[in-house]
Amino acid sequence: MRHYLFTSESVTEGHPDKICDQISDAVLDAILSADPEGRVACETTVSTGLVHIMGEISTKCYVDIPRITREVIRSIGYDRAKYGFDCDTCGIITNIDEQSGDIALGVDKSLESKNGEDAELQHGAGDQGMMFGYACDETPELMPLPISLAHALAKQLTKIRKDGLVDYLRPDGKTQVTVEYDENHKAVRIDTIVISTQHAPEATLEQIRRDMIELVVKPIVPEELLDEDTRYFINPTGRVVIGGPQGDSGLTGRKIIVDTYGGSAPHGGGAFSGKDPTKVDRSAAYAARYIAKNVVAAGLAKRCQVQLAYAIGVAKPVSVLVETFGTGKVDDGVLSDAVQQVFDLRPTAIIRQLELRKPIYQKLAAYGHMGREDLGVRWEDTDKVEALLAAIK
């Protein structure tokens, strides 16, 4: 195969869709803090001056959703009207029902436990569907390089704003990185970097472009990956004064590729934010990442993709598929058997193993759910390496 280009994007926490993800997960965190068994499916949408929180929640506790919402918006940086969105004056609508009793029938007690099997691990999957996990050896955290760099640039863009290094930046922003790979799938250079950031009307394009290169790109991107042919597109439209919910409506779950692997692996379709861990959209996606990362960390493959699939109300996955794209040290079928020996993939077991009833989710709702070693999440651990190697032997 000849050299090829691959691109991934990220967005800052002030992007309208990411505002929604953070609100939904902040509501989830508040409920899990008081009621770890709470059932939450919380969706948020934002537009000019308005936040609408809706969904199905069953819990024994009370949480002040409007207060939580305003705190999230304030922490992001939308705290004055001139930014086009203000935490203190925006309207907030809540529309919450209880979780459907029909769904609870299968989640509370799995098909297996109804048949007398393993009552301890009783939860059934909260929905049908397929989830994917992925890992590769391109970065220390075993994530694809394009999405890793895109997230790092987005975080740096937010950092220089919050640290006050420049006074004209506003919370909304997007980054994009195009990496050139050689015929052996090795990253050899950065072809293109795109940064679009909301800014004050008095900031000049020349100033923004200069600061983005010096304060965002250079501290993050390895110098050896940049060359004289690397292209930079900084605010390529020329002006991004109107941003955030004033510039575009936002919705929970509309950045699922940003949340995962930047397009390097498939996505099953289910969003993460606002969902408690009985929803396998979330918990099984984390489990699939956990498996894939341990496979690569064990040296059993350079690239690993895991697909898990579930039926609603059934605890055991209906299928487990491991794909190593020709990089595996053993046959993919052998590896798949070993994975199923080492990892218990029933929802209750996943929740316990990965400690998913803790209020850990709002911090994950921006800059990706995978590769987040900085947050100490359990699905980034590589503690199953020895068990996998033993199972292979």
Coordinates of C-alpha atoms in Angstrom, one line a residue:
M1 CA 0.0 0.0 0.0
R2 CA 1.2 3.5 -0.8
H3 CA 1.5 6.4 1.7
Y4 CA -2.0 7.6 2.8
L5 CA -3.6 10.3 4.9
F6 CA -5.9 9.9 7.8
T7 CA -7.8 12.7 9.6
S8 CA -9.4 13.0 13.0
E9 CA -11.1 15.9 14.8
S10 CA -11.8 17.1 18.3
V11 CA -13.8 19.9 19.8
T12 CA -13.4 22.0 23.0
E13 CA -15.7 21.8 26.0
G14 CA -17.4 25.0 24.8
H15 CA -18.7 23.4 21.6
P16 CA -22.6 23.2 21.7
D17 CA -22.7 19.4 21.4
K18 CA -20.1 19.1 24.1
I19 CA -22.0 21.5 26.4
C20 CA -24.9 19.0 26.1
D21 CA -22.7 16.0 26.8
Q22 CA -21.3 17.6 29.9
I23 CA -24.7 18.6 31.3
S24 CA -26.1 15.1 30.8
D25 CA -23.1 13.5 32.5
A26 CA -23.2 16.1 35.3
V27 CA -26.8 15.1 36.0
L28 CA -25.7 11.4 35.9
D29 CA -22.8 12.1 38.3
A30 CA -25.0 13.9 40.8
I31 CA -27.5 11.0 40.9
L32 CA -24.7 8.3 41.2
S33 CA -23.2 10.3 44.1
A34 CA -26.4 9.9 46.1
D35 CA -27.9 6.8 44.5
P36 CA -25.3 4.5 42.8
E37 CA -28.2 2.2 41.6
G38 CA -30.0 5.0 39.9
R39 CA -31.1 4.6 36.3
V40 CA -30.4 7.5 34.1
A41 CA -31.0 8.3 30.4
C42 CA -30.6 12.0 30.2
E43 CA -30.5 14.0 27.0
T44 CA -29.8 17.7 26.6
T45 CA -30.2 20.2 23.8
V46 CA -29.1 23.8 23.7
S47 CA -29.8 26.8 21.4
T48 CA -29.6 30.6 21.7
G49 CA -30.4 31.4 25.4
L50 CA -32.1 28.0 26.1
V51 CA -31.2 24.6 27.6
H52 CA -33.7 21.7 27.4
I53 CA -33.0 18.6 29.6
M54 CA -35.1 15.5 28.9
G55 CA -35.1 11.8 29.4
E56 CA -36.0 8.9 31.7
I57 CA -34.6 8.8 35.3
S58 CA -35.5 6.4 38.1
T59 CA -33.8 7.3 41.4
K60 CA -34.4 7.5 45.2
C61 CA -32.6 10.9 45.4
Y62 CA -33.3 14.4 44.4
V63 CA -30.9 16.5 42.3
D64 CA -31.3 20.1 41.3
I65 CA -31.0 19.9 37.6
P66 CA -31.2 23.6 36.8
R67 CA -28.5 24.4 39.4
I68 CA -26.3 21.6 38.0
T69 CA -26.8 22.9 34.5
R70 CA -25.8 26.5 35.3
E71 CA -22.7 25.3 37.2
V72 CA -21.6 23.3 34.1
I73 CA -22.1 26.2 31.8
R74 CA -20.3 28.5 34.1
S75 CA -17.3 26.1 34.4
I76 CA -17.0 26.0 30.7
G77 CA -16.7 29.8 30.5
Y78 CA -20.1 31.0 29.2
D79 CA -20.6 33.4 32.0
R80 CA -21.5 36.7 30.3
A81 CA -24.0 37.8 27.7
K82 CA -21.4 39.1 25.3
Y83 CA -20.3 35.5 24.6
G84 CA -23.7 34.8 23.2
F85 CA -24.7 32.4 26.0
D86 CA -24.8 33.1 29.7
C87 CA -25.1 30.6 32.6
D88 CA -27.1 33.0 34.8
T89 CA -29.7 34.2 32.3
C90 CA -30.3 31.3 29.9
G91 CA -33.7 29.6 30.1
I92 CA -33.8 26.0 31.4
I93 CA -36.6 23.5 30.6
T94 CA -36.7 20.0 32.2
N95 CA -38.8 17.2 30.9
I96 CA -38.1 14.0 32.9
D97 CA -40.0 10.7 33.1
E98 CA -39.3 7.4 34.9
Q99 CA -37.5 4.6 33.1
S100 CA -39.9 2.3 31.3
G101 CA -41.0 -0.6 33.4
D102 CA -40.8 -2.9 30.4
I103 CA -37.1 -2.1 30.1
A104 CA -36.5 -2.5 33.8
L105 CA -37.9 -6.0 33.6
G106 CA -34.9 -7.2 31.6
V107 CA -32.3 -5.0 33.3
D108 CA -33.2 -5.8 36.9
K109 CA -33.2 -9.6 36.3
S110 CA -31.5 -11.1 33.2
L111 CA -32.9 -13.9 31.2
E112 CA -30.2 -16.2 32.6
S113 CA -31.1 -15.4 36.3
K114 CA -34.8 -16.0 35.5
N115 CA -33.7 -19.4 34.3
G116 CA -31.9 -20.1 37.6
E117 CA -28.4 -19.2 36.4
D118 CA -26.0 -17.0 38.5
A119 CA -28.4 -14.8 40.4
E120 CA -25.5 -12.8 41.8
L121 CA -24.6 -11.2 38.4
Q122 CA -28.3 -10.7 37.6
H123 CA -28.5 -7.6 35.4
G124 CA -29.4 -8.0 31.8
A125 CA -28.2 -5.7 29.0
G126 CA -30.2 -2.4 29.0
D127 CA -30.6 -2.6 25.2
Q128 CA -29.6 -4.5 22.2
G129 CA -26.7 -3.4 20.0
M130 CA -23.1 -3.7 19.1
M131 CA -20.1 -1.9 20.7
F132 CA -16.5 -1.5 19.5
G133 CA -13.2 -1.1 21.2
Y134 CA -9.9 -0.4 19.6
A135 CA -6.2 0.0 20.5
C136 CA -3.0 0.4 18.6
D137 CA 0.7 1.0 19.3
E138 CA 0.9 4.5 17.8
T139 CA 1.0 6.4 21.1
P140 CA 2.0 5.6 24.7
E141 CA -1.7 5.4 25.7
L142 CA -2.3 3.0 22.8
M143 CA -4.6 5.3 20.8
P144 CA -4.5 6.4 17.2
L145 CA -2.2 9.3 16.7
P146 CA -4.7 11.6 14.8
I147 CA -7.3 11.6 17.5
S148 CA -4.7 11.8 20.3
L149 CA -3.2 14.9 18.8
A150 CA -6.6 16.5 18.0
H151 CA -7.7 16.0 21.6
A152 CA -4.4 17.4 22.9
L153 CA -4.7 20.5 20.7
A154 CA -8.3 21.1 21.9
K155 CA -7.3 20.8 25.5
Q156 CA -4.4 23.2 25.0
L157 CA -6.7 25.7 23.2
T158 CA -8.9 25.6 26.3
K159 CA -6.0 25.8 28.7
I160 CA -4.5 29.0 27.2
R161 CA -8.0 30.6 27.4
K162 CA -8.6 29.6 31.0
D163 CA -5.1 30.5 32.0
G164 CA -5.5 33.9 30.5
L165 CA -2.5 33.6 28.2
V166 CA -4.7 35.4 25.5
D167 CA -7.7 37.5 26.4
Y168 CA -9.7 37.2 23.2
L169 CA -10.5 33.5 23.1
R170 CA -14.1 32.3 23.7
P171 CA -15.1 28.7 24.8
D172 CA -16.2 27.3 21.4
G173 CA -13.4 25.6 19.3
K174 CA -12.5 22.7 17.0
T175 CA -9.3 21.0 16.0
Q176 CA -8.4 18.6 13.3
V177 CA -5.2 16.7 12.5
T178 CA -4.3 14.9 9.2
V179 CA -1.4 12.3 9.6
E180 CA 0.5 10.8 6.7
Y181 CA 1.2 7.1 7.1
D182 CA 3.7 5.0 5.1
E183 CA 3.0 1.6 3.5
N184 CA 3.7 -0.1 6.9
H185 CA 1.0 1.9 8.6
K186 CA 3.6 4.0 10.5
A187 CA 3.0 7.7 11.1
V188 CA 5.7 9.6 9.3
R189 CA 4.5 13.3 9.4
I190 CA 1.7 15.7 10.0
D191 CA 0.2 16.9 6.7
T192 CA -2.5 19.3 8.0
I193 CA -3.6 21.0 11.2
V194 CA -6.9 22.9 11.4
I195 CA -7.9 25.0 14.4
S196 CA -11.1 27.1 14.5
T197 CA -11.7 29.1 17.6
Q198 CA -14.4 31.5 18.7
H199 CA -12.9 34.9 19.5
A200 CA -13.6 38.5 20.5
P201 CA -14.6 40.8 17.6
E202 CA -11.5 43.0 18.1
A203 CA -9.0 40.1 17.6
T204 CA -7.3 40.2 14.3
L205 CA -6.9 37.1 12.1
E206 CA -3.1 37.6 12.0
Q207 CA -2.9 37.7 15.8
I208 CA -5.0 34.6 16.1
R209 CA -3.0 32.6 13.6
R210 CA 0.3 33.6 15.2
D211 CA -0.9 32.7 18.7
M212 CA -2.4 29.4 17.7
I213 CA 0.8 28.3 16.1
E214 CA 3.0 29.4 19.0
L215 CA 0.8 28.7 22.0
V216 CA -1.3 25.7 20.8
V217 CA 0.5 23.8 18.1
K218 CA 4.2 24.0 19.1
P219 CA 3.8 22.9 22.7
I220 CA 1.7 19.9 21.6
V221 CA 2.8 18.4 18.3
P222 CA 6.2 16.7 18.2
E223 CA 8.6 18.8 16.1
E224 CA 9.9 15.8 14.2
L225 CA 6.4 15.3 12.7
L226 CA 6.2 18.8 11.3
D227 CA 8.0 19.9 8.1
E228 CA 8.0 22.7 5.6
D229 CA 5.0 21.1 3.8
T230 CA 2.8 20.9 6.8
R231 CA -0.3 23.0 6.2
Y232 CA -2.0 25.1 8.8
F233 CA -5.6 26.3 8.5
I234 CA -6.4 28.7 11.4
N235 CA -9.9 30.1 11.4
P236 CA -10.0 29.5 7.6
T237 CA -13.3 31.4 7.2
G238 CA -11.6 34.5 8.6
R239 CA -13.9 35.2 11.5
V240 CA -15.6 33.1 14.3
V241 CA -17.1 35.7 16.7
I242 CA -20.5 34.1 16.9
G243 CA -20.1 30.6 18.4
G244 CA -21.4 28.3 21.0
P245 CA -25.2 27.8 21.3
Q246 CA -25.8 31.1 19.6
G247 CA -23.9 30.0 16.5
D248 CA -25.3 26.4 16.4
S249 CA -27.7 24.2 18.3
G250 CA -26.2 21.4 20.4
L251 CA -27.4 17.9 21.3
T252 CA -26.1 15.1 23.5
G253 CA -24.5 12.3 21.7
R254 CA -23.7 14.1 18.4
K255 CA -19.9 13.7 18.8
I256 CA -19.6 10.0 19.2
I257 CA -16.5 9.7 16.8
V258 CA -14.8 12.4 18.8
D259 CA -15.7 10.5 22.0
T260 CA -14.0 7.3 20.7
Y261 CA -11.3 6.7 18.1
G262 CA -11.6 9.6 15.6
G263 CA -12.9 7.2 12.9
S264 CA -10.0 4.7 13.2
A265 CA -12.5 2.1 14.4
P266 CA -16.2 1.7 13.8
H267 CA -18.8 2.9 16.3
G268 CA -21.8 0.9 17.2
G269 CA -24.1 3.9 17.1
G270 CA -25.0 4.4 20.7
A271 CA -23.8 7.6 22.5
F272 CA -22.3 7.5 26.0
S273 CA -23.2 10.7 27.8
G274 CA -26.2 10.8 30.2
K275 CA -26.5 7.0 30.4
D276 CA -25.9 5.0 33.6
P277 CA -23.7 1.9 33.2
T278 CA -26.6 -0.6 32.8
K279 CA -26.8 0.8 29.3
V280 CA -24.3 -1.4 27.4
D281 CA -23.9 1.5 24.8
R282 CA -21.6 2.9 27.5
S283 CA -20.3 0.1 29.7
A284 CA -19.7 -2.5 27.0
A285 CA -17.9 0.1 24.8
Y286 CA -15.6 0.7 27.8
A287 CA -15.1 -3.0 28.2
A288 CA -14.2 -3.4 24.5
R289 CA -11.6 -0.7 24.9
Y290 CA -10.3 -2.5 28.0
I291 CA -9.9 -5.8 26.1
A292 CA -8.3 -4.2 23.0
K293 CA -5.8 -2.2 25.1
N294 CA -4.7 -5.3 27.1
V295 CA -4.3 -7.3 23.9
V296 CA -1.9 -4.6 22.4
A297 CA -0.2 -4.0 25.7
A298 CA 0.5 -7.8 25.9
G299 CA 2.3 -7.6 22.6
L300 CA -0.2 -9.9 21.0
A301 CA -1.0 -7.5 18.2
K302 CA 0.0 -4.0 17.0
R303 CA -3.7 -3.1 16.3
C304 CA -6.8 -4.7 17.9
Q305 CA -10.5 -4.1 17.3
V306 CA -13.1 -5.8 19.5
Q307 CA -16.8 -6.0 18.8
L308 CA -19.3 -7.0 21.5
A309 CA -23.0 -7.5 20.8
Y310 CA -25.9 -7.9 23.2
A311 CA -29.6 -8.6 23.3
I312 CA -31.8 -6.6 25.7
G313 CA -32.4 -8.4 29.0
V314 CA -29.7 -11.0 28.3
A315 CA -26.5 -10.9 30.4
K316 CA -24.0 -12.7 28.2
P317 CA -23.0 -11.1 24.9
V318 CA -24.4 -12.7 21.8
S319 CA -21.1 -12.4 20.0
V320 CA -17.5 -11.5 20.7
L321 CA -15.2 -10.7 17.8
V322 CA -11.5 -9.9 17.9
E323 CA -9.8 -8.5 14.8
T324 CA -6.0 -7.7 14.6
F325 CA -5.8 -6.8 10.9
G326 CA -2.9 -9.2 10.2
T327 CA -0.8 -7.9 13.1
G328 CA -1.6 -10.6 15.6
K329 CA 1.0 -13.0 17.0
V330 CA -1.7 -15.7 17.2
D331 CA -4.8 -16.5 15.2
D332 CA -7.7 -14.1 15.8
G333 CA -9.9 -17.1 16.7
V334 CA -7.5 -18.2 19.4
L335 CA -7.3 -14.7 20.7
S336 CA -11.0 -14.4 20.8
D337 CA -11.3 -17.6 22.9
A338 CA -8.6 -16.3 25.3
V339 CA -10.5 -13.0 25.7
Q340 CA -13.7 -14.8 26.6
Q341 CA -11.7 -16.8 29.2
V342 CA -10.2 -13.7 30.8
F343 CA -12.9 -11.1 30.7
D344 CA -16.4 -11.5 32.2
L345 CA -18.6 -9.5 29.8
R346 CA -21.9 -9.7 31.6
P347 CA -23.1 -6.1 32.5
T348 CA -23.0 -6.6 36.3
A349 CA -19.4 -8.0 36.0
I350 CA -18.3 -5.1 33.7
I351 CA -19.8 -2.5 36.1
R352 CA -17.9 -4.1 39.1
Q353 CA -14.6 -4.6 37.3
L354 CA -14.5 -1.1 35.8
E355 CA -16.0 0.6 38.8
L356 CA -18.7 2.3 36.7
R357 CA -21.1 3.3 39.5
K358 CA -18.8 6.1 40.6
P359 CA -19.5 9.8 39.5
I360 CA -16.7 9.8 37.0
Y361 CA -18.5 10.8 33.8
Q362 CA -18.6 14.6 33.5
K363 CA -14.8 14.8 33.1
L364 CA -15.0 12.2 30.3
A365 CA -17.6 14.2 28.4
A366 CA -15.0 16.4 26.7
Y367 CA -11.7 15.4 25.0
G368 CA -12.6 11.7 24.6
H369 CA -13.6 8.7 26.7
M370 CA -10.8 6.5 25.5
G371 CA -7.1 6.9 26.2
R372 CA -7.9 9.0 29.3
E373 CA -5.0 7.8 31.5
D374 CA -5.0 11.2 33.0
L375 CA -8.3 10.5 34.7
G376 CA -7.4 7.0 36.1
V377 CA -10.4 5.3 34.6
R378 CA -10.3 1.5 35.0
W379 CA -10.7 0.6 31.3
E380 CA -7.4 2.2 30.6
D381 CA -5.6 -0.3 32.9
T382 CA -3.4 -3.0 31.5
D383 CA -3.8 -5.4 34.4
K384 CA -5.0 -8.4 32.3
V385 CA -1.8 -8.7 30.2
E386 CA -0.5 -11.7 32.2
A387 CA -3.9 -13.5 32.2
L388 CA -4.2 -13.1 28.5
L389 CA -0.7 -14.5 27.9
A390 CA -1.4 -17.4 30.2
A391 CA -4.7 -18.1 28.3
I392 CA -2.9 -18.1 25.0
K393 CA -0.4 -20.6 26.2

